[in-house]
Amino acid sequence: AADQVKMSRVWIIMGPAGSGKSTTAEKVSFELKRIYKNRPAPVFIEGDDHHPPENKAKMSQGIPLDDADRAPWLEAIKVAIVQAAPGAEESKPQHPYLEGKAGMIDPIGGKDIFVTCSALKKSYRDTLASVAETDVVKSVRFICLKVTDDELRSRLEKRQETDPSHPFGTALLQSQLETLEITDDVHQVDGAGEVRKVTGRVLNAVLLLSRLIMADKPFPHPNVPGPKGLYKNEANQDPERYVKEPYPHPPHDPKWNQYYIDRLGIPEKIEKDKQRKKEAWEKEKKERLLKGEKDPRPEHKFWYFHPSTYRIEPETLDEDVCKFMDRWLIAMTAYRLVPELENRVIDHVCYRCETEEQYHDAVALMVGAGHEVAGTSIIGGRPISTIRLKKPIKWKKWEIPAVEIPMPKPGRPKRKGWEHAEVALMTDGDGKPLDFKGTDELEKLIYRHQMPRGMPVPWDRKGMDKDINAEVSTDLGSYMCVKFHNRPLLEVVEYELAHGMAQKPSWEYRDVD
C-alpha cells in the first residue's frame, strides 16, 4: 500500500533572496496543472510563511539567521510537505504512446509539490531531502535559479520599494551569497530574463527529471517493426497518404515527421497542438518584425517537439548535438554521474537509424559535407560507421571529435535520433594512462554509484565482456544513455584497422534529395 501512495515528487526551488523562487514556482505549478488535467493539482508551499516569528523579527532588523534559527524552520517545511503529499495515488501513469482522455498524455502520474526555500547549505538540503524517507514522498529534487549578484540587489531594492513590509532586505543578501553551497545534488537553471522564459526553463527541467525519477521501470520503446509493402494507416487517417512513397526518406523529407507520428502512435492531439503553436509563433514573429525587432526568437518549446532531436544535417550538426548534450547532462545530473565527467573525454555521440536506407543516407550526408569515415566495423551482424568530424564539436569545456552511426540490427529497429554519448576514462586513479584491456576502473566506477542517494544507477554490464575497450552503460531515460570505457572510439578504430578488425571504405558522395 505504501508503494502505491509514494508517488509525490517534491521540487525545492532554491536560491538567494531575489532570485525569483516564489514567482517561478507558482508559474510552473500552474503550467503543470494546465497541461496534465488528469493529475492531482500541484501544491505550492511558500517557505517564508513557515518562519517562526523570532526569525522574521531578526531578518526585519537586518540580522542574518544562523543554523540554530533555520533548524525549526526546515522542520516546519518538512511537516507541510508531508501534510500535502497524500492524494498522489489517485493519478496513475499512462503509457506515453496512448492518447490521454483529458489534457495531454501523462506518462508520469503522481503529484508535484513545489516548495520555495533558500536551502543555501548542503546540510539544509539534507534535512529537507530526508522527507523522502516517509511513506508518502517518492523523491526530493533541488532546482537553483542562477542570477548575478548585481541583479539580485537590483530586484531586492525594487521589492523594498513596492513591499516595505517584506522582512528580507538588501542588508542580508551578502550573508546569503557567502553561505550558498552548490553541490551535485543541485540542478541549476538560468534565472535571468523574462519570467516566462525562466518558467519555461524550470518546467523543461521538471518534465525531464520527472521521467527519470519514475524510471525504476521506464516504459519500453515499442520497437515497432518496419512496414511490409505499402504502409498501412491507422483508422481515421487518409488511406492514400503513403501510397506514392511508402517509406519516406531521407531524414529531411517533410513527410517523414508525420510518418513518425503515425508510426509510434503519438496522439494526433499533440501534433495539432504543435501546429497551433507554430502558427501562433509565425503570427507573433511578423508582428515583432513590424515593430522593428531584428531577430525575434520564439518562446520556450518542449525539446521533444524540436526537429534537432531526430535529424542529422551537416548544416545544423553542431547546434543539434549541443542541444542533445544539454538534455543528456540533465539526465546525468539526476543520476549523480556528472562528477565522472571531470578530466574525462567525451569521445563521440551516437545517432540511431530506423532502417538500412536511413543508415546509408546518414553516412552519405556526412561524407558529402567533408567529414571522414574513420572506419566501419561489423558488430552484431550489422555495420557501424565511425565518422571523424573535420572539426570537433565544442560543447561546454569538451570537444567531441566523432559521430557513431550504427545500422539497426535485423528485426530490432531503434528510434531514429541522437541517443547516447560515450565517455573515455583515459587514466586510472593514480593518473596512469589506461589501455584497451582491463576493467578495473570500470568496476570502481560501478562501485562508486551502487547506492547513491536518490535513484540507484541501473548499470548494464554486457559490454564488460568485450576483449577490446570493455564498456559499462546505463539507461538515462527519455531515449538517452551513457557509456563509459577506457579509451576513445577513434583510437579503437585505428587499433582495429591495424589488426584487420575493421575496414575503411572508399565512399563516393551520392546526392541525397
Short mmCIF file of C-alpha atoms in Angstrom, two decimals:
data_model
loop_
_atom_site.label_atom_id
_atom_site.label_comp_id
_atom_site.label_asym_id
_atom_site.label_seq_id
_atom_site.Cartn_x
_atom_site.Cartn_y
_atom_site.Cartn_z
CA ALA A 1 0.00 0.00 0.00
CA ALA A 2 2.87 2.33 0.82
CA ASP A 3 4.32 1.82 -2.69
CA GLN A 4 1.03 2.92 -4.26
CA VAL A 5 0.84 6.09 -2.17
CA LYS A 6 4.52 7.00 -2.53
CA MET A 7 4.13 8.90 -5.79
CA SER A 8 4.59 12.52 -4.71
CA ARG A 9 7.58 14.42 -6.05
CA VAL A 10 8.95 17.41 -4.13
CA TRP A 11 10.65 20.23 -6.03
CA ILE A 12 12.62 22.67 -3.87
CA ILE A 13 13.00 25.89 -5.87
CA MET A 14 16.05 27.37 -4.16
CA GLY A 15 18.46 30.27 -4.33
CA PRO A 16 19.27 33.54 -2.56
CA ALA A 17 16.63 36.20 -1.92
CA GLY A 18 15.54 37.95 -5.10
CA SER A 19 16.23 35.02 -7.43
CA GLY A 20 12.53 34.67 -8.26
CA LYS A 21 11.72 31.47 -6.37
CA SER A 22 8.09 32.25 -5.48
CA THR A 23 7.12 33.66 -8.87
CA THR A 24 8.71 30.79 -10.80
CA ALA A 25 7.34 28.04 -8.54
CA GLU A 26 3.80 29.40 -8.81
CA LYS A 27 4.03 29.72 -12.60
CA VAL A 28 5.45 26.22 -13.09
CA SER A 29 2.83 24.62 -10.83
CA PHE A 30 0.12 26.45 -12.81
CA GLU A 31 1.55 25.20 -16.11
CA LEU A 32 1.64 21.59 -14.90
CA LYS A 33 -1.97 21.88 -13.76
CA ARG A 34 -2.92 23.22 -17.19
CA ILE A 35 -1.01 20.53 -19.11
CA TYR A 36 -1.98 17.45 -17.08
CA LYS A 37 -5.64 17.83 -16.23
CA ASN A 38 -5.97 14.21 -15.08
CA ARG A 39 -3.20 14.58 -12.48
CA PRO A 40 -3.78 15.94 -8.94
CA ALA A 41 -3.24 19.70 -8.91
CA PRO A 42 0.33 20.64 -7.91
CA VAL A 43 0.75 22.07 -4.42
CA PHE A 44 2.69 25.30 -3.81
CA ILE A 45 4.32 25.85 -0.40
CA GLU A 46 5.84 29.26 0.34
CA GLY A 47 8.81 28.55 2.59
CA ASP A 48 8.91 32.05 4.09
CA ASP A 49 5.42 31.52 5.55
CA HIS A 50 6.84 28.85 7.87
CA HIS A 51 9.47 31.03 9.54
CA PRO A 52 8.81 31.37 13.29
CA PRO A 53 8.13 34.95 14.50
CA GLU A 54 11.62 35.17 16.03
CA ASN A 55 13.23 34.61 12.62
CA LYS A 56 11.08 37.24 10.92
CA ALA A 57 11.94 39.72 13.66
CA LYS A 58 15.69 39.12 13.23
CA MET A 59 15.51 39.45 9.44
CA SER A 60 13.50 42.66 9.62
CA GLN A 61 16.28 44.09 11.82
CA GLY A 62 18.93 43.08 9.25
CA ILE A 63 20.35 40.25 11.43
CA PRO A 64 21.35 37.12 9.43
CA LEU A 65 19.92 33.77 10.54
CA ASP A 66 22.25 31.05 11.78
CA ASP A 67 21.91 27.24 11.72
CA ALA A 68 20.03 27.20 15.02
CA ASP A 69 17.50 29.72 13.68
CA ARG A 70 16.92 27.75 10.50
CA ALA A 71 16.51 24.31 12.13
CA PRO A 72 12.86 24.76 13.30
CA TRP A 73 12.04 26.47 10.00
CA LEU A 74 13.26 23.50 7.96
CA GLU A 75 11.35 21.08 10.20
CA ALA A 76 8.17 23.13 9.73
CA ILE A 77 8.59 22.93 5.94
CA LYS A 78 9.01 19.14 6.20
CA VAL A 79 5.76 18.88 8.14
CA ALA A 80 3.98 20.97 5.48
CA ILE A 81 5.31 18.68 2.72
CA VAL A 82 4.13 15.51 4.47
CA GLN A 83 0.69 17.04 5.00
CA ALA A 84 0.43 17.99 1.31
CA ALA A 85 1.73 14.71 -0.14
CA PRO A 86 -1.27 12.31 0.20
CA GLY A 87 -3.59 12.06 -2.78
CA ALA A 88 -0.97 11.12 -5.36
CA GLU A 89 -2.33 7.57 -5.58
CA GLU A 90 -5.37 8.93 -7.42
CA SER A 91 -3.26 9.53 -10.54
CA LYS A 92 -1.81 6.54 -12.36
CA PRO A 93 0.74 6.93 -15.16
CA GLN A 94 -0.48 6.38 -18.71
CA HIS A 95 1.61 4.70 -21.39
CA PRO A 96 3.32 7.50 -23.38
CA TYR A 97 2.04 6.07 -26.68
CA LEU A 98 -1.62 6.08 -25.67
CA GLU A 99 -3.83 9.12 -26.04
CA GLY A 100 -4.98 10.74 -22.83
CA LYS A 101 -8.69 11.28 -22.27
CA ALA A 102 -8.29 14.72 -20.75
CA GLY A 103 -5.39 17.04 -21.41
CA MET A 104 -2.04 15.73 -22.62
CA ILE A 105 -0.89 12.15 -22.12
CA ASP A 106 0.66 11.62 -18.71
CA PRO A 107 3.49 9.03 -18.62
CA ILE A 108 4.40 10.01 -15.06
CA GLY A 109 1.33 10.21 -12.82
CA GLY A 110 1.72 11.13 -9.17
CA LYS A 111 1.66 14.55 -7.56
CA ASP A 112 4.06 17.50 -7.63
CA ILE A 113 4.80 19.67 -4.59
CA PHE A 114 6.69 22.91 -5.20
CA VAL A 115 8.45 24.44 -2.20
CA THR A 116 10.33 27.74 -2.12
CA CYS A 117 13.29 27.69 0.24
CA SER A 118 16.72 29.26 0.06
CA ALA A 119 18.29 25.87 1.02
CA LEU A 120 21.70 27.52 0.95
CA LYS A 121 23.80 24.83 2.65
CA LYS A 122 24.20 21.16 1.83
CA SER A 123 23.21 20.34 5.42
CA TYR A 124 19.92 22.26 4.98
CA ARG A 125 19.18 20.33 1.80
CA ASP A 126 19.97 17.04 3.53
CA THR A 127 17.41 17.91 6.18
CA LEU A 128 14.75 18.62 3.55
CA ALA A 129 15.72 15.56 1.47
CA SER A 130 15.09 13.29 4.47
CA VAL A 131 11.36 13.77 3.87
CA ALA A 132 11.78 11.13 1.11
CA GLU A 133 12.19 8.57 3.91
CA THR A 134 8.49 8.93 4.72
CA ASP A 135 5.79 6.74 3.18
CA VAL A 136 4.26 9.49 1.03
CA VAL A 137 7.18 11.17 -0.78
CA LYS A 138 8.96 9.46 -3.68
CA SER A 139 11.71 11.99 -4.36
CA VAL A 140 13.12 15.41 -3.47
CA ARG A 141 14.94 17.44 -6.12
CA PHE A 142 16.62 20.87 -5.79
CA ILE A 143 16.46 23.41 -8.64
CA CYS A 144 18.55 26.55 -8.10
CA LEU A 145 17.81 29.75 -10.01
CA LYS A 146 21.14 31.30 -11.07
CA VAL A 147 21.11 35.11 -11.02
CA THR A 148 24.06 37.52 -10.83
CA ASP A 149 24.77 39.34 -7.56
CA ASP A 150 24.05 42.75 -9.11
CA GLU A 151 20.71 41.59 -10.47
CA LEU A 152 19.76 40.18 -7.05
CA ARG A 153 20.48 43.51 -5.37
CA SER A 154 18.52 45.38 -8.00
CA ARG A 155 15.50 43.10 -7.55
CA LEU A 156 15.58 43.40 -3.76
CA GLU A 157 15.75 47.19 -3.95
CA LYS A 158 12.69 47.25 -6.22
CA ARG A 159 10.86 44.85 -3.88
CA GLN A 160 11.57 47.07 -0.87
CA GLU A 161 10.03 50.00 -2.74
CA THR A 162 6.86 48.08 -3.64
CA ASP A 163 6.61 45.98 -0.44
CA PRO A 164 8.31 47.72 2.53
CA SER A 165 6.80 45.17 4.95
CA HIS A 166 8.84 42.29 3.49
CA PRO A 167 11.30 41.17 6.22
CA PHE A 168 14.20 40.45 3.86
CA GLY A 169 16.17 43.42 2.55
CA THR A 170 19.43 44.04 0.72
CA ALA A 171 21.36 44.13 4.02
CA LEU A 172 21.07 40.34 4.36
CA LEU A 173 21.94 39.43 0.76
CA GLN A 174 25.73 39.30 1.20
CA SER A 175 25.45 36.81 4.08
CA GLN A 176 23.31 34.55 1.88
CA LEU A 177 25.77 34.72 -1.02
CA GLU A 178 28.61 33.78 1.31
CA THR A 179 26.59 30.87 2.76
CA LEU A 180 25.41 29.44 -0.58
CA GLU A 181 26.89 25.99 -1.39
CA ILE A 182 26.27 24.47 -4.83
CA THR A 183 26.90 20.71 -4.83
CA ASP A 184 25.99 17.77 -7.08
CA ASP A 185 22.50 17.47 -5.60
CA VAL A 186 21.53 20.84 -7.13
CA HIS A 187 20.28 21.28 -10.69
CA GLN A 188 20.99 24.86 -11.78
CA VAL A 189 18.73 26.80 -14.14
CA ASP A 190 19.37 30.27 -15.55
CA GLY A 191 17.09 32.63 -13.60
CA ALA A 192 17.81 35.74 -15.68
CA GLY A 193 15.46 37.23 -18.22
CA GLU A 194 11.71 37.37 -18.61
CA VAL A 195 9.52 35.41 -16.19
CA ARG A 196 8.01 33.32 -18.99
CA LYS A 197 11.46 32.27 -20.18
CA VAL A 198 12.62 31.30 -16.68
CA THR A 199 9.35 29.42 -16.19
CA GLY A 200 9.98 27.53 -19.43
CA ARG A 201 13.50 26.52 -18.38
CA VAL A 202 12.36 25.24 -15.00
CA LEU A 203 9.32 23.48 -16.47
CA ASN A 204 11.52 21.73 -19.02
CA ALA A 205 13.83 20.50 -16.25
CA VAL A 206 10.87 19.34 -14.13
CA LEU A 207 9.34 17.38 -17.03
CA LEU A 208 12.57 15.59 -17.89
CA LEU A 209 13.63 14.91 -14.29
CA SER A 210 10.12 13.58 -13.56
CA ARG A 211 10.58 10.89 -16.18
CA LEU A 212 13.93 9.94 -14.69
CA ILE A 213 12.55 9.80 -11.16
CA MET A 214 9.88 7.28 -12.12
CA ALA A 215 12.29 5.32 -14.32
CA ASP A 216 12.80 2.38 -11.94
CA LYS A 217 10.76 0.57 -14.65
CA PRO A 218 10.54 3.03 -17.56
CA PHE A 219 8.07 2.45 -20.35
CA PRO A 220 9.91 0.44 -23.01
CA HIS A 221 10.24 1.65 -26.56
CA PRO A 222 7.65 -0.31 -28.54
CA ASN A 223 10.21 -1.34 -31.23
CA VAL A 224 7.52 -1.28 -33.90
CA PRO A 225 8.66 -3.43 -36.86
CA GLY A 226 9.06 -1.72 -40.22
CA PRO A 227 6.17 -1.76 -42.68
CA LYS A 228 5.95 -4.59 -45.19
CA GLY A 229 4.99 -3.30 -48.61
CA LEU A 230 2.84 -0.21 -48.66
CA TYR A 231 2.44 1.47 -45.32
CA LYS A 232 -0.97 0.76 -43.73
CA ASN A 233 -2.52 3.70 -41.93
CA GLU A 234 -4.45 3.52 -38.69
CA ALA A 235 -8.18 4.14 -38.53
CA ASN A 236 -9.47 7.67 -39.27
CA GLN A 237 -6.38 8.54 -41.33
CA ASP A 238 -6.06 9.15 -45.06
CA PRO A 239 -5.52 5.68 -46.62
CA GLU A 240 -3.71 7.25 -49.59
CA ARG A 241 -1.18 9.17 -47.51
CA TYR A 242 1.83 6.99 -48.26
CA VAL A 243 0.75 5.13 -51.38
CA LYS A 244 3.12 7.08 -53.61
CA GLU A 245 6.06 6.82 -51.20
CA PRO A 246 5.52 4.02 -48.69
CA TYR A 247 8.68 4.67 -46.66
CA PRO A 248 9.59 8.38 -46.55
CA HIS A 249 13.29 9.16 -46.61
CA PRO A 250 15.81 10.81 -46.37
CA PRO A 251 15.65 12.43 -42.92
CA HIS A 252 14.82 15.92 -44.16
CA ASP A 253 11.81 14.77 -46.20
CA PRO A 254 8.83 16.84 -44.96
CA LYS A 255 6.61 13.75 -44.99
CA TRP A 256 8.86 12.00 -42.50
CA ASN A 257 7.67 13.86 -39.40
CA GLN A 258 4.03 12.88 -39.96
CA TYR A 259 5.10 9.33 -40.78
CA TYR A 260 6.98 9.13 -37.47
CA ILE A 261 3.96 10.42 -35.56
CA ASP A 262 1.75 7.76 -37.16
CA ARG A 263 4.36 5.03 -36.68
CA LEU A 264 4.86 5.48 -32.95
CA GLY A 265 1.25 6.36 -32.21
CA ILE A 266 1.89 9.79 -30.74
CA PRO A 267 -1.57 11.33 -30.27
CA GLU A 268 -2.86 13.47 -33.09
CA LYS A 269 -3.93 15.98 -30.45
CA ILE A 270 -0.30 16.73 -29.60
CA GLU A 271 0.61 17.20 -33.24
CA LYS A 272 -2.30 19.62 -33.70
CA ASP A 273 -1.18 21.50 -30.59
CA LYS A 274 2.32 21.76 -32.02
CA GLN A 275 0.93 23.08 -35.32
CA ARG A 276 -1.21 25.60 -33.46
CA LYS A 277 1.84 26.85 -31.55
CA LYS A 278 3.83 27.09 -34.78
CA GLU A 279 1.12 29.17 -36.49
CA ALA A 280 0.82 31.41 -33.42
CA TRP A 281 4.59 31.93 -33.45
CA GLU A 282 4.60 32.86 -37.16
CA LYS A 283 1.93 35.46 -36.47
CA GLU A 284 3.84 36.81 -33.45
CA LYS A 285 7.07 36.89 -35.46
CA LYS A 286 5.50 39.05 -38.17
CA GLU A 287 4.14 41.46 -35.57
CA ARG A 288 7.52 41.75 -33.84
CA LEU A 289 9.27 42.34 -37.19
CA LEU A 290 6.82 45.14 -37.98
CA LYS A 291 7.69 46.72 -34.62
CA GLY A 292 11.35 46.83 -35.68
CA GLU A 293 12.74 43.78 -33.86
CA LYS A 294 15.63 42.45 -35.93
CA ASP A 295 15.88 38.80 -34.90
CA PRO A 296 12.78 37.68 -32.97
CA ARG A 297 13.08 34.29 -31.29
CA PRO A 298 10.20 32.07 -30.17
CA GLU A 299 9.50 31.40 -26.53
CA HIS A 300 10.42 28.12 -24.84
CA LYS A 301 9.44 24.89 -26.62
CA PHE A 302 9.47 21.36 -25.21
CA TRP A 303 12.59 19.60 -26.54
CA TYR A 304 10.73 16.50 -27.72
CA PHE A 305 8.89 18.61 -30.31
CA HIS A 306 12.11 20.00 -31.74
CA PRO A 307 13.44 18.61 -35.05
CA SER A 308 17.01 18.69 -33.70
CA THR A 309 16.11 15.57 -31.67
CA TYR A 310 15.67 13.44 -34.80
CA ARG A 311 17.70 14.93 -37.66
CA ILE A 312 21.29 14.57 -38.78
CA GLU A 313 22.04 17.53 -41.02
CA PRO A 314 25.60 18.80 -41.67
CA GLU A 315 24.38 22.44 -41.64
CA THR A 316 22.90 22.16 -38.14
CA LEU A 317 25.11 19.39 -36.74
CA ASP A 318 26.91 21.45 -34.07
CA GLU A 319 23.68 23.07 -32.85
CA ASP A 320 21.75 19.76 -32.77
CA VAL A 321 24.48 17.87 -30.93
CA CYS A 322 24.85 20.64 -28.34
CA LYS A 323 21.08 20.66 -27.71
CA PHE A 324 21.16 16.88 -27.26
CA MET A 325 24.14 17.12 -24.90
CA ASP A 326 22.34 19.75 -22.79
CA ARG A 327 19.44 17.31 -22.27
CA TRP A 328 21.90 14.47 -21.70
CA LEU A 329 23.63 16.49 -18.96
CA ILE A 330 20.31 16.99 -17.14
CA ALA A 331 19.80 13.22 -17.15
CA MET A 332 23.38 12.67 -15.93
CA THR A 333 22.67 15.12 -13.09
CA ALA A 334 19.64 13.12 -11.97
CA TYR A 335 21.83 10.02 -11.61
CA ARG A 336 24.67 11.94 -9.88
CA LEU A 337 27.06 10.99 -12.71
CA VAL A 338 28.26 14.49 -13.66
CA PRO A 339 31.40 14.29 -11.40
CA GLU A 340 32.54 11.31 -13.52
CA LEU A 341 32.99 13.67 -16.48
CA GLU A 342 35.80 15.60 -14.77
CA ASN A 343 39.16 15.04 -16.50
CA ARG A 344 37.45 12.65 -18.92
CA VAL A 345 36.99 12.78 -22.70
CA ILE A 346 33.57 12.71 -24.36
CA ASP A 347 34.86 10.92 -27.42
CA HIS A 348 31.69 10.63 -29.56
CA VAL A 349 27.92 10.83 -29.80
CA CYS A 350 25.71 8.20 -31.39
CA TYR A 351 22.97 8.75 -33.99
CA ARG A 352 20.50 5.86 -34.38
CA CYS A 353 18.69 4.93 -37.61
CA GLU A 354 15.44 3.02 -38.05
CA THR A 355 16.27 1.37 -41.37
CA GLU A 356 19.21 0.34 -43.55
CA GLU A 357 18.32 3.08 -46.03
CA GLN A 358 18.45 5.75 -43.33
CA TYR A 359 21.86 4.45 -42.24
CA HIS A 360 23.33 4.76 -45.76
CA ASP A 361 21.73 8.18 -46.25
CA ALA A 362 23.09 9.47 -42.94
CA VAL A 363 26.64 8.32 -43.73
CA ALA A 364 26.41 9.74 -47.27
CA LEU A 365 25.24 13.12 -45.93
CA MET A 366 28.21 13.29 -43.54
CA VAL A 367 30.74 12.25 -46.19
CA GLY A 368 29.26 14.72 -48.67
CA ALA A 369 29.77 17.50 -46.13
CA GLY A 370 33.51 16.74 -45.93
CA HIS A 371 33.59 14.53 -42.83
CA GLU A 372 35.56 11.28 -42.97
CA VAL A 373 34.55 7.67 -42.36
CA ALA A 374 37.34 6.69 -39.96
CA GLY A 375 36.32 3.02 -40.12
CA THR A 376 33.44 0.58 -40.33
CA SER A 377 33.19 -2.49 -38.11
CA ILE A 378 30.76 -5.38 -38.28
CA ILE A 379 29.28 -5.78 -34.80
CA GLY A 380 26.19 -7.81 -34.01
CA GLY A 381 25.78 -8.77 -37.67
CA ARG A 382 25.50 -5.19 -38.99
CA PRO A 383 27.94 -2.37 -39.84
CA ILE A 384 28.71 0.51 -37.51
CA SER A 385 30.44 3.52 -39.07
CA THR A 386 32.59 5.95 -37.12
CA ILE A 387 32.62 9.46 -38.65
CA ARG A 388 35.67 11.58 -37.87
CA LEU A 389 34.45 15.19 -37.92
CA LYS A 390 36.54 17.67 -39.88
CA LYS A 391 36.24 19.98 -36.88
CA PRO A 392 35.34 18.76 -33.36
CA ILE A 393 32.01 19.95 -31.94
CA LYS A 394 32.61 22.29 -28.99
CA TRP A 395 30.19 21.73 -26.10
CA LYS A 396 30.89 23.43 -22.78
CA LYS A 397 34.53 22.55 -21.94
CA TRP A 398 34.62 19.39 -24.08
CA GLU A 399 35.35 18.82 -27.75
CA ILE A 400 33.53 15.91 -29.41
CA PRO A 401 35.58 14.62 -32.38
CA ALA A 402 33.37 11.85 -33.79
CA VAL A 403 29.85 10.63 -34.53
CA GLU A 404 28.93 6.94 -34.47
CA ILE A 405 26.20 5.76 -36.88
CA PRO A 406 25.11 2.12 -36.44
CA MET A 407 22.85 0.31 -38.88
CA PRO A 408 19.90 -1.18 -36.93
CA LYS A 409 20.09 -4.90 -36.20
CA PRO A 410 17.75 -7.02 -38.31
CA GLY A 411 14.34 -7.18 -36.63
CA ARG A 412 15.41 -4.75 -33.87
CA PRO A 413 14.73 -1.19 -35.11
CA LYS A 414 15.68 1.73 -32.89
CA ARG A 415 14.00 5.10 -32.59
CA LYS A 416 15.63 7.49 -35.03
CA GLY A 417 17.67 10.30 -33.48
CA TRP A 418 20.52 11.19 -31.13
CA GLU A 419 20.73 8.53 -28.44
CA HIS A 420 23.89 8.46 -26.35
CA ALA A 421 27.30 9.94 -25.64
CA GLU A 422 30.33 7.88 -24.66
CA VAL A 423 32.95 8.87 -22.10
CA ALA A 424 36.57 7.69 -22.15
CA LEU A 425 38.14 7.41 -18.69
CA MET A 426 41.69 7.85 -20.12
CA THR A 427 43.57 7.42 -16.79
CA ASP A 428 43.26 5.45 -13.56
CA GLY A 429 43.01 6.87 -10.04
CA ASP A 430 46.79 7.42 -9.93
CA GLY A 431 46.84 9.32 -13.21
CA LYS A 432 48.37 6.47 -15.23
CA PRO A 433 47.07 6.11 -18.81
CA LEU A 434 44.68 3.22 -19.38
CA ASP A 435 44.96 0.81 -22.33
CA PHE A 436 42.34 -1.11 -24.31
CA LYS A 437 42.43 -4.03 -21.89
CA GLY A 438 41.17 -4.34 -18.35
CA THR A 439 38.03 -3.41 -16.46
CA ASP A 440 39.37 -2.35 -13.05
CA GLU A 441 38.47 1.33 -13.43
CA LEU A 442 35.02 0.45 -14.77
CA GLU A 443 34.41 -1.76 -11.72
CA LYS A 444 35.42 1.12 -9.45
CA LEU A 445 33.02 3.40 -11.34
CA ILE A 446 30.16 0.94 -10.80
CA TYR A 447 31.05 0.59 -7.12
CA ARG A 448 31.04 4.38 -6.60
CA HIS A 449 27.45 4.57 -7.82
CA GLN A 450 25.93 1.38 -6.47
CA MET A 451 23.75 3.05 -3.83
CA PRO A 452 23.73 6.83 -4.31
CA ARG A 453 21.23 8.97 -2.50
CA GLY A 454 18.13 9.20 -4.61
CA MET A 455 17.83 6.91 -7.63
CA PRO A 456 20.20 3.91 -7.99
CA VAL A 457 22.11 3.75 -11.29
CA PRO A 458 20.80 0.82 -13.43
CA TRP A 459 24.16 -0.36 -14.77
CA ASP A 460 24.27 -2.61 -17.84
CA ARG A 461 27.38 -4.79 -17.69
CA LYS A 462 27.00 -6.64 -21.01
CA GLY A 463 29.85 -4.66 -22.57
CA MET A 464 32.27 -5.72 -19.81
CA ASP A 465 32.91 -8.98 -21.71
CA LYS A 466 34.48 -7.20 -24.68
CA ASP A 467 38.10 -8.15 -25.40
CA ILE A 468 38.96 -4.63 -26.52
CA ASN A 469 37.83 -1.45 -24.74
CA ALA A 470 35.21 -3.00 -22.46
CA GLU A 471 32.33 -0.72 -21.52
CA VAL A 472 29.57 -0.21 -18.99
CA SER A 473 26.40 1.71 -19.76
CA THR A 474 23.20 2.95 -18.15
CA ASP A 475 19.82 3.99 -19.49
CA LEU A 476 19.18 7.63 -18.54
CA GLY A 477 15.53 7.62 -19.62
CA SER A 478 13.89 9.67 -22.39
CA TYR A 479 15.72 7.58 -25.04
CA MET A 480 19.15 8.61 -23.78
CA CYS A 481 22.02 6.65 -22.27
CA VAL A 482 25.71 6.97 -21.40
CA LYS A 483 28.57 4.54 -21.91
CA PHE A 484 31.96 4.54 -20.17
CA HIS A 485 35.12 2.87 -21.49
CA ASN A 486 38.89 3.19 -21.18
CA ARG A 487 39.95 4.75 -24.49
CA PRO A 488 38.28 6.96 -27.18
CA LEU A 489 36.45 5.39 -30.11
CA LEU A 490 38.78 6.86 -32.76
CA GLU A 491 41.74 5.15 -31.07
CA VAL A 492 39.81 1.87 -31.04
CA VAL A 493 39.05 2.22 -34.76
CA GLU A 494 42.73 2.82 -35.54
CA TYR A 495 43.63 -0.27 -33.49
CA GLU A 496 41.01 -2.37 -35.30
CA LEU A 497 42.20 -1.13 -38.73
CA ALA A 498 45.80 -2.00 -37.85
CA HIS A 499 44.74 -5.52 -36.82
CA GLY A 500 42.33 -6.16 -39.69
CA MET A 501 39.26 -6.00 -37.43
CA ALA A 502 37.65 -3.06 -39.30
CA GLN A 503 37.70 -1.62 -42.79
CA LYS A 504 37.95 1.88 -44.18
CA PRO A 505 35.53 2.06 -47.13
CA SER A 506 36.19 4.36 -50.05
CA TRP A 507 32.99 6.38 -50.06
CA GLU A 508 31.83 8.21 -53.14
CA TYR A 509 29.48 11.06 -52.33
CA ARG A 510 25.99 10.42 -53.66
CA ASP A 511 23.45 13.18 -53.76
CA VAL A 512 20.57 12.74 -51.34
CA ASP A 513 17.47 14.61 -52.42
#
